[in-house]
Each structure stands twice: as C-alpha cells, then as structure tokens.
C-alpha cells in the first residue's frame, strides 16, 4: 500500500517570521521525524511552499491579508528547522500562490496512493484547503491529519478545522 505525506507550508514565515505564532516551532521535530519515517518505509513525501512575489500587495490575498510573507527567495520562504533538513533530494515541491495547490491536485490525479497524510501550517487555512484538494483528486484514498502535527494561530479555528476535516471524512488522529 503506497502512502504519501504532504508537508504543507512549514516555512519560516509561518513559524517565527511575518506570520509566525507561539507553538508553531514545537511541531518541527515531530514533522521531521514523520518525514524520516515515510522515507525509511519507502513512501513518498511532498512539500507545498506558500510562494508570493513582489506584487503580493496587489493580489486578492495581499489586499485581505496585508502582511507580506513567503516572498520567493527570501529567508521567510524557506522551510523551517529540522523539517528543512529532513527534505529528501527526490521529494517533490509545489510552490503555490494561494491556499490550496491546484498543481498538487493535478499531480495526484491518477496516482495510486491508498493513504495520504497532511501535516504543517496553518490548520484552518492551507492544511484544510489542501486536504479538500486531495479528496477531490483521490476520492478513494484514506486521508489523515495527525492533530499533533498541525496548528493555528487561533486555537478555536484550529479545533473547528479539525471538526470540518472529520466532517469531510478525513481521519483526524491524536486529538
């Protein structure tokens, strides 16, 4: 049974940068270990990177969230800490200009993953929206989110996101 781990936007700007929040850094060692476990088992790992350009302020997201972040090539755009070190040479990376990755969903279509796990940041925004994309691309795959490997700057929205994920038939563990 082929498995896939999707590490969503575990980037410096979401941990200790422009949109960083207390507790995000605490996920690092556990996410890095999960990556290592997937690699050791011969399973696949992919990463999404929130990616914006110098025109961020002119985008819809930039007008609604006027905090420049994850600007391509800048330090805040890079993966954070041990998670960055755990990334393998063969791991795919999807740069995305918005919350979900359409490119990731297109890549997933027709692949034979029986299980897809998502982790990373932010639970109620990018993790949730990418889980929906995975469900659309692989409707028969089991989709998992370990509540210990995702977080939000808003604890109430985090819990609501986990509820919504369960409502979408995503298996949420360790709640």
mmCIF file of C-alpha atoms in Angstrom:
data_model
loop_
_atom_site.group_PDB
_atom_site.id
_atom_site.type_symbol
_atom_site.label_atom_id
_atom_site.label_comp_id
_atom_site.label_asym_id
_atom_site.label_seq_id
_atom_site.Cartn_x
_atom_site.Cartn_y
_atom_site.Cartn_z
ATOM 1 C CA UNK A 1 0.000 0.000 0.000
ATOM 2 C CA UNK A 2 1.710 3.183 -1.210
ATOM 3 C CA UNK A 3 1.494 6.147 1.164
ATOM 4 C CA UNK A 4 2.150 9.846 0.731
ATOM 5 C CA UNK A 5 3.000 12.544 3.266
ATOM 6 C CA UNK A 6 2.228 16.141 2.307
ATOM 7 C CA UNK A 7 4.075 18.722 4.388
ATOM 8 C CA UNK A 8 2.069 21.920 3.998
ATOM 9 C CA UNK A 9 3.826 25.291 4.246
ATOM 10 C CA UNK A 10 6.109 24.561 7.195
ATOM 11 C CA UNK A 11 8.040 27.696 6.343
ATOM 12 C CA UNK A 12 9.969 30.198 8.437
ATOM 13 C CA UNK A 13 7.422 32.990 7.952
ATOM 14 C CA UNK A 14 4.673 30.806 9.462
ATOM 15 C CA UNK A 15 6.834 29.640 12.358
ATOM 16 C CA UNK A 16 8.952 32.575 13.526
ATOM 17 C CA UNK A 17 8.593 35.158 10.765
ATOM 18 C CA UNK A 18 5.988 37.575 9.477
ATOM 19 C CA UNK A 19 3.007 35.321 10.338
ATOM 20 C CA UNK A 20 4.692 33.162 12.967
ATOM 21 C CA UNK A 21 2.912 32.232 16.171
ATOM 22 C CA UNK A 22 3.708 30.650 19.522
ATOM 23 C CA UNK A 23 3.645 26.876 19.335
ATOM 24 C CA UNK A 24 4.393 26.542 15.618
ATOM 25 C CA UNK A 25 8.051 25.790 16.343
ATOM 26 C CA UNK A 26 7.023 22.904 18.597
ATOM 27 C CA UNK A 27 5.876 20.921 15.547
ATOM 28 C CA UNK A 28 9.311 20.880 13.938
ATOM 29 C CA UNK A 29 10.900 17.776 15.485
ATOM 30 C CA UNK A 30 7.728 15.709 15.099
ATOM 31 C CA UNK A 31 7.229 16.702 11.458
ATOM 32 C CA UNK A 32 10.890 15.957 10.705
ATOM 33 C CA UNK A 33 10.522 12.549 12.357
ATOM 34 C CA UNK A 34 7.377 11.803 10.338
ATOM 35 C CA UNK A 35 9.272 12.681 7.153
ATOM 36 C CA UNK A 36 12.103 10.344 8.179
ATOM 37 C CA UNK A 37 9.605 7.567 8.924
ATOM 38 C CA UNK A 38 7.994 7.906 5.487
ATOM 39 C CA UNK A 39 11.388 7.907 3.762
ATOM 40 C CA UNK A 40 12.543 4.856 5.750
ATOM 41 C CA UNK A 41 9.406 2.946 4.771
ATOM 42 C CA UNK A 42 9.929 3.746 1.073
ATOM 43 C CA UNK A 43 6.906 6.022 0.920
ATOM 44 C CA UNK A 44 6.680 9.389 -0.799
ATOM 45 C CA UNK A 45 6.936 12.869 0.703
ATOM 46 C CA UNK A 46 5.993 16.127 -0.983
ATOM 47 C CA UNK A 47 6.077 19.708 0.219
ATOM 48 C CA UNK A 48 3.982 22.751 -0.527
ATOM 49 C CA UNK A 49 5.535 26.180 -0.247
ATOM 50 C CA UNK A 50 3.433 29.285 0.034
ATOM 51 C CA UNK A 51 5.078 31.471 -2.600
ATOM 52 C CA UNK A 52 4.481 35.130 -3.278
ATOM 53 C CA UNK A 53 6.180 37.731 -5.415
ATOM 54 C CA UNK A 54 6.896 41.402 -5.061
ATOM 55 C CA UNK A 55 3.359 42.113 -6.315
ATOM 56 C CA UNK A 56 1.826 40.490 -3.217
ATOM 57 C CA UNK A 57 0.112 43.711 -2.108
ATOM 58 C CA UNK A 58 -1.751 43.850 -5.440
ATOM 59 C CA UNK A 59 -3.151 40.308 -5.136
ATOM 60 C CA UNK A 60 -6.509 39.472 -3.589
ATOM 61 C CA UNK A 61 -4.769 37.731 -0.693
ATOM 62 C CA UNK A 62 -2.461 40.720 -0.217
ATOM 63 C CA UNK A 63 -5.399 43.096 -0.050
ATOM 64 C CA UNK A 64 -7.185 40.900 2.520
ATOM 65 C CA UNK A 65 -4.035 39.940 4.469
ATOM 66 C CA UNK A 66 -1.685 42.926 4.120
ATOM 67 C CA UNK A 67 1.323 41.195 5.667
ATOM 68 C CA UNK A 68 3.982 40.347 3.067
ATOM 69 C CA UNK A 69 5.158 36.800 3.703
ATOM 70 C CA UNK A 70 6.797 33.837 1.973
ATOM 71 C CA UNK A 71 8.306 36.085 -0.690
ATOM 72 C CA UNK A 72 10.139 33.852 -3.150
ATOM 73 C CA UNK A 73 13.845 33.673 -2.458
ATOM 74 C CA UNK A 74 13.729 35.447 0.899
ATOM 75 C CA UNK A 75 14.551 33.760 4.212
ATOM 76 C CA UNK A 76 10.896 33.555 5.309
ATOM 77 C CA UNK A 77 10.042 31.489 2.236
ATOM 78 C CA UNK A 78 12.406 28.651 3.228
ATOM 79 C CA UNK A 79 11.370 25.506 5.073
ATOM 80 C CA UNK A 80 11.907 25.730 8.817
ATOM 81 C CA UNK A 81 14.464 23.969 11.006
ATOM 82 C CA UNK A 82 14.749 20.186 11.171
ATOM 83 C CA UNK A 83 11.919 19.886 8.671
ATOM 84 C CA UNK A 84 14.097 21.623 6.086
ATOM 85 C CA UNK A 85 16.961 19.236 6.851
ATOM 86 C CA UNK A 86 14.659 16.201 6.544
ATOM 87 C CA UNK A 87 13.610 17.042 2.982
ATOM 88 C CA UNK A 88 14.999 14.452 0.600
ATOM 89 C CA UNK A 89 16.527 15.130 -2.803
ATOM 90 C CA UNK A 90 13.741 13.196 -4.532
ATOM 91 C CA UNK A 91 10.861 14.886 -2.708
ATOM 92 C CA UNK A 92 8.594 16.980 -4.932
ATOM 93 C CA UNK A 93 7.969 20.595 -4.026
ATOM 94 C CA UNK A 94 4.884 22.506 -5.122
ATOM 95 C CA UNK A 95 5.052 26.290 -4.997
ATOM 96 C CA UNK A 96 1.600 27.741 -4.573
ATOM 97 C CA UNK A 97 0.388 31.348 -4.764
ATOM 98 C CA UNK A 98 -2.769 30.684 -2.769
ATOM 99 C CA UNK A 99 -4.049 28.420 -0.009
ATOM 100 C CA UNK A 100 -4.529 25.120 -1.886
ATOM 101 C CA UNK A 101 -2.266 23.798 -4.609
ATOM 102 C CA UNK A 102 -4.052 23.047 -7.859
ATOM 103 C CA UNK A 103 -0.741 21.762 -9.226
ATOM 104 C CA UNK A 104 -0.548 19.229 -6.379
ATOM 105 C CA UNK A 105 -4.111 18.075 -7.054
ATOM 106 C CA UNK A 106 -3.365 17.629 -10.764
ATOM 107 C CA UNK A 107 -0.193 15.687 -9.889
ATOM 108 C CA UNK A 108 -2.177 13.423 -7.559
ATOM 109 C CA UNK A 109 -4.874 12.553 -10.101
ATOM 110 C CA UNK A 110 -4.403 9.033 -11.361
ATOM 111 C CA UNK A 111 -1.765 8.115 -8.782
ATOM 112 C CA UNK A 112 -2.418 5.069 -6.700
ATOM 113 C CA UNK A 113 -1.901 6.262 -3.137
ATOM 114 C CA UNK A 114 -4.044 4.297 -0.715
ATOM 115 C CA UNK A 115 -3.287 6.750 2.094
ATOM 116 C CA UNK A 116 -2.355 10.418 2.154
ATOM 117 C CA UNK A 117 -1.359 12.228 5.329
ATOM 118 C CA UNK A 118 -1.133 16.008 5.656
ATOM 119 C CA UNK A 119 0.759 17.999 8.263
ATOM 120 C CA UNK A 120 2.048 21.528 8.623
ATOM 121 C CA UNK A 121 0.595 25.010 8.777
ATOM 122 C CA UNK A 122 -1.923 26.580 9.106
ATOM 123 C CA UNK A 123 -4.557 24.013 10.064
ATOM 124 C CA UNK A 124 -7.674 26.041 9.291
ATOM 125 C CA UNK A 125 -6.339 27.550 6.070
ATOM 126 C CA UNK A 126 -3.778 25.701 3.961
ATOM 127 C CA UNK A 127 -3.924 22.263 5.585
ATOM 128 C CA UNK A 128 -7.720 22.190 5.328
ATOM 129 C CA UNK A 129 -7.867 23.507 1.761
ATOM 130 C CA UNK A 130 -5.194 21.078 0.550
ATOM 131 C CA UNK A 131 -6.994 18.165 2.230
ATOM 132 C CA UNK A 132 -10.056 19.082 0.156
ATOM 133 C CA UNK A 133 -7.912 19.065 -2.991
ATOM 134 C CA UNK A 134 -6.515 15.632 -2.093
ATOM 135 C CA UNK A 135 -10.056 14.318 -1.558
ATOM 136 C CA UNK A 136 -11.068 15.615 -4.994
ATOM 137 C CA UNK A 137 -8.018 14.113 -6.704
ATOM 138 C CA UNK A 138 -8.033 10.768 -4.853
ATOM 139 C CA UNK A 139 -11.588 10.143 -3.642
ATOM 140 C CA UNK A 140 -10.870 6.555 -2.554
ATOM 141 C CA UNK A 141 -7.668 7.274 -0.627
ATOM 142 C CA UNK A 142 -7.749 7.425 3.143
ATOM 143 C CA UNK A 143 -6.789 10.950 4.142
ATOM 144 C CA UNK A 144 -5.196 11.521 7.550
ATOM 145 C CA UNK A 145 -4.286 14.519 9.678
ATOM 146 C CA UNK A 146 -2.462 13.991 12.973
ATOM 147 C CA UNK A 147 -3.642 16.829 15.229
ATOM 148 C CA UNK A 148 -0.182 16.895 16.852
ATOM 149 C CA UNK A 149 1.427 17.822 13.508
ATOM 150 C CA UNK A 150 -0.633 20.885 12.628
ATOM 151 C CA UNK A 151 -1.559 24.097 14.395
ATOM 152 C CA UNK A 152 -3.054 27.542 14.033
ATOM 153 C CA UNK A 153 -2.539 30.985 15.497
ATOM 154 C CA UNK A 154 -6.218 30.749 16.528
ATOM 155 C CA UNK A 155 -6.903 27.720 18.785
ATOM 156 C CA UNK A 156 -10.683 27.954 18.287
ATOM 157 C CA UNK A 157 -10.371 27.936 14.481
ATOM 158 C CA UNK A 158 -7.883 25.066 14.774
ATOM 159 C CA UNK A 159 -10.455 22.934 16.612
ATOM 160 C CA UNK A 160 -13.177 23.926 14.143
ATOM 161 C CA UNK A 161 -10.887 22.969 11.252
ATOM 162 C CA UNK A 162 -10.333 19.531 12.774
ATOM 163 C CA UNK A 163 -14.123 19.180 13.102
ATOM 164 C CA UNK A 164 -14.602 20.171 9.445
ATOM 165 C CA UNK A 165 -11.887 17.734 8.358
ATOM 166 C CA UNK A 166 -13.666 14.922 10.186
ATOM 167 C CA UNK A 167 -16.915 16.012 8.518
ATOM 168 C CA UNK A 168 -15.169 15.641 5.159
ATOM 169 C CA UNK A 169 -14.243 12.041 6.070
ATOM 170 C CA UNK A 170 -10.638 12.871 6.889
ATOM 171 C CA UNK A 171 -9.301 10.719 9.714
ATOM 172 C CA UNK A 172 -8.058 13.060 12.433
ATOM 173 C CA UNK A 173 -5.839 11.337 14.985
ATOM 174 C CA UNK A 174 -4.382 12.336 18.353
ATOM 175 C CA UNK A 175 -6.965 14.984 19.142
#
